[in-house]
Structure formats: C-alpha cells, structure tokens
Amino acid sequence: MRFRPCIDIHNGKVKQIVGGSLRDQGDKARENFVSGKNADYYAKLYQTDGLRGGHVILLNPVSSPYYEATREQALRALAAYPGGLQLGGGVTPENAALFLDAGASHVIVTSYVFREGRIYFENLERLVQEIGKERLVLDLSCRKKDGEYYIVTDRWQKFTEVLLNQQTLDELSEFCDEFLVHAADVEGKSAGIEVPVAKLLGSWGKLPVTYAGGVGSYEDLHLLCETGEDRVDVTVGSALDLFGGSLSYRKILELCAL
C-alpha cells in the first residue's frame, strides 16, 4: 500500500473539507483546515520525500468566481513537481493537454464522463483520443444509497445510476491507467473507512487504485491494507498533521514503506 498525498484547493486556498458539505452555490463547504501556505509548498515537500502520484484537486467549478485563483494554485503545484502529481477538477478534452503540459503526470476525470446519471462513452473515448489512456485517471467517487454504492459527480453532489462494482471497474479499466475512489460519505470526517469499498477495490486489483475517505487513525491504515489485500493505495487528508490533524505525516510514510 503506497501513500498518495493530496493537495485540495477551494476558493484559491489549500484546504481540507467535509466532502459531503461541498456546494457549488455560493462556493461553500464545511472546512476542517485552511492552510496559510501555497500549493507549491506541499508539492515541493512531496517531491523531497519521493512521493509520486499524489492528487491536486480543484474543488471549484469553472463557473465559480474563485476558479481562476484555484487554478493558479494548482498550476503552482504542478510547476513545483513536474511529472509527480495528478490533477483533477473540471478536466475536459479542451483543457486536459494544458494541465499535462503544465506538469501533471495524469489528469483525473469524473463529471465529463459521468453525465445525466450515466457513462458517456463518447466523451470517454474522446478523452482517450486526446491524451491517451495511459495519462487518464477515472475518479469513481461514491456514496451509499439503498444499501449500494453509486458513483457521484459534480463535487460529490449528484448521484449517477452507475454502481461501483466489479463489472463497472472491468468495463472502465479499458479506458484508463488508474482509478481514484473517494468514499464521499466519510470524506473529511476522520471517523473510519468505508470497509465495503476497500474490500471491493482490493478484491478487484487489476489496475492501480487509490482510496480516500475517513482515515482517522493508524488502525484505519492497517484495516485498509488488510481489507484491500495490500492492493489499494491510500490518501489521508484531514487527519494528517500537515492539515491540522493528529496523524504524523512522517509515521504514515514509514508505515506505508513497510
């Protein structure tokens, strides 16, 4: 299990938020932490520690008055660690190459592919034609409804009709290099992982996949490693001491290196 660091950017600031609280209207979110440092500070730290494949996530939509400030922070991070970070948030075929040229190793996509409740394979194929599957990460972030996990879009606000299951993973793996899965119901709460999601991802194990959401203790890391069959990488956000939490960044690096 590798540790994948994160840089979440909202309203032009590096933040950790409660995932389910994010709202486009008014650009509001319940904040766990707002950093006084710019995004490139974190990118340089991750580069120094040899961490690759971290995620820079733009949490404002393109329509937001804060988008340009958020985008500028993201570009600072990519420039500070070229080739070491992935970028997600409002990515389309029109801007994907810009972020890749700016230093992203991959772009991360959800809403462009999942629209009106379903998978738009024509959009997915267009992305692959534009940048190649080897530079595409699909974000299959999910929330629970009626006992099942469904992929959600638009900063985790909208449910699709697409279940997160092995069939969906098999189908979409033909089009991308990795998956990123935020368990959005527990994102930012540091109150434990979504074990069924971890089990699903670990039992599948055909492409690199990163789990994010709910890690609040070192025991949660061990549980994720066990239930994910040591096939699932991890992101820790709000619980990390870099972002005001109680878990030691250095200790997590040691645990994930074992």
Short mmCIF file of C-alpha atoms in Angstrom, two decimals:
data_model
loop_
_atom_site.label_atom_id
_atom_site.label_comp_id
_atom_site.label_asym_id
_atom_site.label_seq_id
_atom_site.Cartn_x
_atom_site.Cartn_y
_atom_site.Cartn_z
CA MET A 1 0.00 0.00 0.00
CA ARG A 2 1.50 3.28 -1.12
CA PHE A 3 0.74 6.67 0.39
CA ARG A 4 -0.61 9.10 -2.20
CA PRO A 5 -0.52 12.68 -0.92
CA CYS A 6 -3.14 15.28 -1.75
CA ILE A 7 -3.47 19.00 -2.36
CA ASP A 8 -7.14 20.01 -2.29
CA ILE A 9 -7.79 23.59 -3.42
CA HIS A 10 -11.00 25.54 -2.78
CA ASN A 11 -11.60 29.27 -3.22
CA GLY A 12 -7.90 29.72 -4.01
CA LYS A 13 -6.70 28.11 -0.76
CA VAL A 14 -5.28 24.72 0.11
CA LYS A 15 -7.97 23.19 2.34
CA GLN A 16 -9.38 20.06 3.86
CA ILE A 17 -13.16 19.98 3.86
CA VAL A 18 -16.01 17.68 4.81
CA GLY A 19 -16.70 16.14 1.42
CA GLY A 20 -20.48 15.92 1.56
CA SER A 21 -20.71 19.59 2.58
CA LEU A 22 -19.31 20.97 -0.68
CA ARG A 23 -21.78 23.19 -2.54
CA ASP A 24 -21.31 24.97 -5.86
CA GLN A 25 -23.90 27.61 -4.97
CA GLY A 26 -22.03 30.25 -3.05
CA ASP A 27 -18.82 28.15 -3.18
CA LYS A 28 -19.48 26.91 0.34
CA ALA A 29 -18.02 23.98 2.27
CA ARG A 30 -17.54 22.94 5.88
CA GLU A 31 -13.85 23.44 6.48
CA ASN A 32 -11.59 21.25 8.60
CA PHE A 33 -8.43 23.17 7.76
CA VAL A 34 -7.36 26.18 5.70
CA SER A 35 -3.64 26.43 5.00
CA GLY A 36 -1.63 29.61 5.11
CA LYS A 37 0.80 28.04 2.63
CA ASN A 38 0.51 27.90 -1.13
CA ALA A 39 0.07 24.67 -3.07
CA ASP A 40 3.66 24.61 -4.29
CA TYR A 41 4.89 24.30 -0.69
CA TYR A 42 3.17 20.92 -0.41
CA ALA A 43 4.26 19.85 -3.90
CA LYS A 44 7.92 20.51 -3.05
CA LEU A 45 7.54 18.59 0.22
CA TYR A 46 6.12 15.57 -1.59
CA GLN A 47 8.88 15.78 -4.19
CA THR A 48 11.58 15.89 -1.49
CA ASP A 49 10.09 12.76 0.08
CA GLY A 50 9.88 10.94 -3.25
CA LEU A 51 6.09 10.62 -3.23
CA ARG A 52 4.65 10.22 -6.71
CA GLY A 53 1.08 10.02 -7.92
CA GLY A 54 -0.44 12.49 -5.47
CA HIS A 55 -3.63 14.31 -6.35
CA VAL A 56 -4.16 18.02 -6.91
CA ILE A 57 -7.92 18.58 -6.85
CA LEU A 58 -9.66 21.80 -7.91
CA LEU A 59 -12.84 21.96 -5.84
CA ASN A 60 -14.40 24.98 -7.56
CA PRO A 61 -16.32 24.61 -10.83
CA VAL A 62 -15.19 26.55 -13.86
CA SER A 63 -18.21 28.82 -13.40
CA SER A 64 -17.06 29.93 -9.95
CA PRO A 65 -15.57 33.41 -9.44
CA TYR A 66 -12.87 31.62 -7.41
CA TYR A 67 -11.93 29.21 -10.21
CA GLU A 68 -9.01 31.23 -11.59
CA ALA A 69 -7.43 31.60 -8.14
CA THR A 70 -7.89 27.87 -7.54
CA ARG A 71 -6.45 27.04 -10.96
CA GLU A 72 -3.45 29.30 -10.34
CA GLN A 73 -2.67 27.44 -7.12
CA ALA A 74 -2.90 24.13 -8.97
CA LEU A 75 -0.52 25.31 -11.68
CA ARG A 76 1.96 26.38 -9.00
CA ALA A 77 1.91 22.85 -7.59
CA LEU A 78 2.39 21.23 -11.00
CA ALA A 79 5.30 23.54 -11.83
CA ALA A 80 6.96 22.77 -8.49
CA TYR A 81 6.83 19.00 -9.01
CA PRO A 82 6.63 18.26 -12.75
CA GLY A 83 5.61 14.70 -13.51
CA GLY A 84 4.94 13.86 -9.88
CA LEU A 85 1.31 14.88 -9.40
CA GLN A 86 -2.06 14.16 -10.98
CA LEU A 87 -4.69 16.86 -11.46
CA GLY A 88 -8.47 16.70 -11.28
CA GLY A 89 -11.40 19.07 -11.26
CA GLY A 90 -13.25 20.30 -14.34
CA VAL A 91 -11.00 18.44 -16.77
CA THR A 92 -12.22 18.16 -20.38
CA PRO A 93 -10.53 17.41 -23.73
CA GLU A 94 -10.22 21.17 -24.19
CA ASN A 95 -8.03 21.73 -21.13
CA ALA A 96 -6.51 18.31 -20.39
CA ALA A 97 -3.42 18.93 -22.51
CA LEU A 98 -2.87 22.29 -20.79
CA PHE A 99 -2.61 20.61 -17.39
CA LEU A 100 -0.41 17.83 -18.75
CA ASP A 101 1.88 20.38 -20.40
CA ALA A 102 1.97 22.29 -17.10
CA GLY A 103 3.46 19.25 -15.38
CA ALA A 104 0.65 16.84 -14.43
CA SER A 105 1.52 13.18 -14.96
CA HIS A 106 -2.18 12.34 -15.39
CA VAL A 107 -5.50 14.12 -15.41
CA ILE A 108 -8.36 12.88 -13.21
CA VAL A 109 -11.88 12.96 -14.65
CA THR A 110 -15.38 12.37 -13.31
CA SER A 111 -18.11 14.76 -14.40
CA TYR A 112 -17.11 14.94 -18.08
CA VAL A 113 -17.55 11.18 -18.36
CA PHE A 114 -20.49 10.66 -15.99
CA ARG A 115 -23.33 12.91 -17.08
CA GLU A 116 -27.10 12.82 -16.72
CA GLY A 117 -26.75 9.79 -14.50
CA ARG A 118 -24.88 7.53 -16.91
CA ILE A 119 -21.50 6.85 -18.50
CA TYR A 120 -20.97 8.89 -21.66
CA PHE A 121 -18.68 6.54 -23.54
CA GLU A 122 -18.41 9.00 -26.42
CA ASN A 123 -16.88 11.55 -24.03
CA LEU A 124 -14.60 8.93 -22.55
CA GLU A 125 -13.40 7.87 -25.99
CA ARG A 126 -12.79 11.49 -26.94
CA LEU A 127 -10.60 11.96 -23.87
CA VAL A 128 -8.62 8.84 -24.67
CA GLN A 129 -8.13 10.00 -28.25
CA GLU A 130 -6.94 13.39 -27.00
CA ILE A 131 -4.42 12.32 -24.32
CA GLY A 132 -4.19 8.51 -24.35
CA LYS A 133 -5.45 6.08 -21.71
CA GLU A 134 -2.00 5.99 -20.07
CA ARG A 135 -2.47 9.56 -18.84
CA LEU A 136 -6.07 9.26 -17.68
CA VAL A 137 -7.30 8.52 -14.15
CA LEU A 138 -11.02 7.96 -13.66
CA ASP A 139 -12.46 9.21 -10.38
CA LEU A 140 -15.14 6.75 -9.28
CA SER A 141 -16.01 8.56 -6.07
CA CYS A 142 -19.08 7.09 -4.47
CA ARG A 143 -21.84 7.49 -1.90
CA LYS A 144 -24.19 4.92 -0.42
CA LYS A 145 -27.88 4.79 -1.33
CA ASP A 146 -30.33 1.97 -0.64
CA GLY A 147 -27.51 -0.27 0.51
CA GLU A 148 -25.43 0.15 -2.67
CA TYR A 149 -22.54 2.42 -3.63
CA TYR A 150 -23.17 4.69 -6.59
CA ILE A 151 -20.70 6.86 -8.46
CA VAL A 152 -21.29 10.55 -7.72
CA THR A 153 -20.30 13.64 -9.70
CA ASP A 154 -20.15 17.44 -9.51
CA ARG A 155 -18.06 17.62 -6.34
CA TRP A 156 -19.96 14.59 -4.94
CA GLN A 157 -23.33 16.37 -5.07
CA LYS A 158 -25.10 14.32 -7.78
CA PHE A 159 -25.81 10.60 -7.80
CA THR A 160 -25.45 8.72 -11.07
CA GLU A 161 -27.22 5.45 -11.87
CA VAL A 162 -23.84 3.70 -12.12
CA LEU A 163 -22.99 1.23 -9.37
CA LEU A 164 -19.44 0.93 -8.09
CA ASN A 165 -18.87 -2.79 -8.60
CA GLN A 166 -16.51 -5.21 -10.32
CA GLN A 167 -18.42 -5.04 -13.59
CA THR A 168 -18.06 -1.24 -13.72
CA LEU A 169 -14.35 -1.48 -12.84
CA ASP A 170 -13.81 -4.07 -15.58
CA GLU A 171 -15.69 -2.01 -18.16
CA LEU A 172 -13.91 1.26 -17.43
CA SER A 173 -10.42 -0.23 -16.99
CA GLU A 174 -10.16 -0.43 -20.79
CA PHE A 175 -10.04 3.37 -20.94
CA CYS A 176 -7.69 4.49 -18.15
CA ASP A 177 -4.43 3.95 -16.32
CA GLU A 178 -5.71 4.18 -12.71
CA PHE A 179 -8.78 4.72 -10.57
CA LEU A 180 -9.26 7.17 -7.70
CA VAL A 181 -12.14 6.46 -5.32
CA HIS A 182 -13.29 8.92 -2.67
CA ALA A 183 -15.76 7.41 -0.22
CA ALA A 184 -17.56 10.73 -0.13
CA ASP A 185 -19.90 10.00 2.79
CA VAL A 186 -16.93 9.72 5.16
CA GLU A 187 -14.58 12.13 3.37
CA GLY A 188 -13.12 14.68 5.78
CA LYS A 189 -14.67 13.12 8.89
CA SER A 190 -11.65 11.07 10.09
CA ALA A 191 -14.09 8.59 11.62
CA GLY A 192 -13.16 5.37 9.84
CA ILE A 193 -13.00 3.96 6.34
CA GLU A 194 -15.81 2.51 4.23
CA VAL A 195 -14.80 -1.14 4.59
CA PRO A 196 -17.10 -2.48 1.80
CA VAL A 197 -15.49 -0.05 -0.67
CA ALA A 198 -11.99 -1.09 0.38
CA LYS A 199 -12.90 -4.78 0.06
CA LEU A 200 -14.32 -4.26 -3.42
CA LEU A 201 -11.25 -2.41 -4.64
CA GLY A 202 -8.84 -4.90 -3.10
CA SER A 203 -10.64 -7.95 -4.46
CA TRP A 204 -10.61 -6.45 -7.97
CA GLY A 205 -6.97 -5.35 -8.12
CA LYS A 206 -6.42 -5.18 -11.90
CA LEU A 207 -5.20 -1.56 -12.10
CA PRO A 208 -3.65 0.82 -9.59
CA VAL A 209 -6.39 2.27 -7.40
CA THR A 210 -6.29 4.85 -4.63
CA TYR A 211 -8.80 5.02 -1.80
CA ALA A 212 -9.61 8.28 0.02
CA GLY A 213 -12.05 8.94 2.82
CA GLY A 214 -12.39 8.53 6.56
CA VAL A 215 -8.86 7.55 7.60
CA GLY A 216 -8.57 8.90 11.14
CA SER A 217 -6.14 6.54 12.90
CA TYR A 218 -3.16 4.29 12.25
CA GLU A 219 -5.55 1.38 12.85
CA ASP A 220 -7.60 2.60 9.87
CA LEU A 221 -4.47 2.33 7.72
CA HIS A 222 -3.88 -1.23 8.87
CA LEU A 223 -7.55 -2.06 8.23
CA LEU A 224 -7.39 -0.61 4.74
CA CYS A 225 -4.23 -2.57 3.99
CA GLU A 226 -5.87 -5.77 5.24
CA THR A 227 -9.29 -5.38 3.64
CA GLY A 228 -7.77 -4.02 0.44
CA GLU A 229 -5.42 -7.02 0.27
CA ASP A 230 -2.43 -4.64 0.10
CA ARG A 231 -3.52 -3.70 -3.43
CA VAL A 232 -5.11 -0.35 -2.60
CA ASP A 233 -3.13 2.88 -2.19
CA VAL A 234 -4.29 5.48 0.31
CA THR A 235 -4.77 9.21 0.62
CA VAL A 236 -5.02 10.83 4.06
CA GLY A 237 -6.31 14.38 4.27
CA SER A 238 -7.97 15.98 7.27
CA ALA A 239 -6.42 13.56 9.79
CA LEU A 240 -2.88 14.40 8.69
CA ASP A 241 -0.78 16.74 10.83
CA LEU A 242 0.14 18.70 7.69
CA PHE A 243 -3.52 19.73 7.60
CA GLY A 244 -4.19 20.20 11.29
CA GLY A 245 -4.90 16.56 12.15
CA SER A 246 -3.38 14.19 14.68
CA LEU A 247 -1.70 11.61 12.42
CA SER A 248 2.01 12.08 11.78
CA TYR A 249 2.91 12.53 8.13
CA ARG A 250 6.32 11.02 8.85
CA LYS A 251 4.89 7.99 10.60
CA ILE A 252 2.48 7.33 7.75
CA LEU A 253 5.38 7.41 5.31
CA GLU A 254 7.14 4.82 7.47
CA LEU A 255 4.05 2.60 7.75
CA CYS A 256 3.37 2.69 4.02
CA ALA A 257 7.01 1.88 3.24
CA LEU A 258 6.85 -1.42 5.18
#
